Amino acid sequence: HSCELCGKGFRLQRMLNRHIKCHSQVKRHLCTFCGKGFNDTFDLKRHVRTHTGE
C-alpha cells in the first residue's frame, strides 16, 4: 500500500490510512500545554509526554 501524495509505502492499509492524515492541514487535536496541533490522538499523547516527562 503506498501513499498517492508522497509515495511512502506501508505493509498494512490501516497504517496508510493513518499516514494520509498527516497531509491534511486540519489539526483537530491540540496540546493544552503549547497549542501544537495533531491529526491523530496517538501523536498528541506521545507529544504531551514531552511536557509531562511520562
Tab-separated table of C-alpha atoms in Angstrom:
chain	number	residue	atom	x	y	z
A	1	HIS	CA	0.000	0.000	0.000
A	2	SER	CA	1.503	3.360	-0.937
A	3	CYS	CA	0.518	6.952	-0.361
A	4	GLU	CA	-0.610	8.662	-3.561
A	5	LEU	CA	0.566	12.007	-2.192
A	6	CYS	CA	4.168	11.201	-1.233
A	7	GLY	CA	4.848	7.621	-2.326
A	8	LYS	CA	5.634	6.290	1.144
A	9	GLY	CA	4.862	2.567	1.397
A	10	PHE	CA	3.065	0.643	4.146
A	11	ARG	CA	2.502	-3.062	4.788
A	12	LEU	CA	-0.979	-2.511	6.206
A	13	GLN	CA	-3.869	-0.472	4.816
A	14	ARG	CA	-4.708	0.870	8.278
A	15	MET	CA	-1.205	2.314	8.590
A	16	LEU	CA	-1.603	4.031	5.219
A	17	ASN	CA	-4.968	5.428	6.347
A	18	ARG	CA	-3.345	6.854	9.478
A	19	HIS	CA	-0.450	8.300	7.462
A	20	ILE	CA	-2.728	10.066	4.966
A	21	LYS	CA	-3.964	12.291	7.795
A	22	CYS	CA	-0.500	13.872	8.041
A	23	HIS	CA	-1.065	15.545	4.664
A	24	SER	CA	-4.168	17.344	5.952
A	25	GLN	CA	-3.866	20.932	7.123
A	26	VAL	CA	-6.606	20.387	9.726
A	27	LYS	CA	-5.139	19.625	13.148
A	28	ARG	CA	-8.084	18.597	15.344
A	29	HIS	CA	-6.176	17.560	18.455
A	30	LEU	CA	-4.415	20.427	20.241
A	31	CYS	CA	-1.830	20.216	23.001
A	32	THR	CA	-3.107	22.001	26.110
A	33	PHE	CA	0.475	22.835	27.115
A	34	CYS	CA	1.761	24.536	23.957
A	35	GLY	CA	-1.080	24.615	21.428
A	36	LYS	CA	0.636	22.441	18.813
A	37	GLY	CA	-1.907	20.612	16.652
A	38	PHE	CA	-2.037	16.966	15.623
A	39	ASN	CA	-4.185	14.920	13.252
A	40	ASP	CA	-4.111	11.841	15.431
A	41	THR	CA	-4.759	11.340	19.158
A	42	PHE	CA	-1.848	8.878	19.395
A	43	ASP	CA	0.562	11.548	18.138
A	44	LEU	CA	-0.878	14.092	20.568
A	45	LYS	CA	-0.494	11.716	23.531
A	46	ARG	CA	3.106	10.966	22.551
A	47	HIS	CA	3.812	14.708	22.259
A	48	VAL	CA	2.224	15.543	25.645
A	49	ARG	CA	4.792	13.243	27.266
A	50	THR	CA	7.485	15.763	26.255
A	51	HIS	CA	5.805	18.212	28.638
A	52	THR	CA	4.909	15.823	31.464
A	53	GLY	CA	8.011	13.636	31.450
A	54	GLU	CA	5.933	10.439	31.466
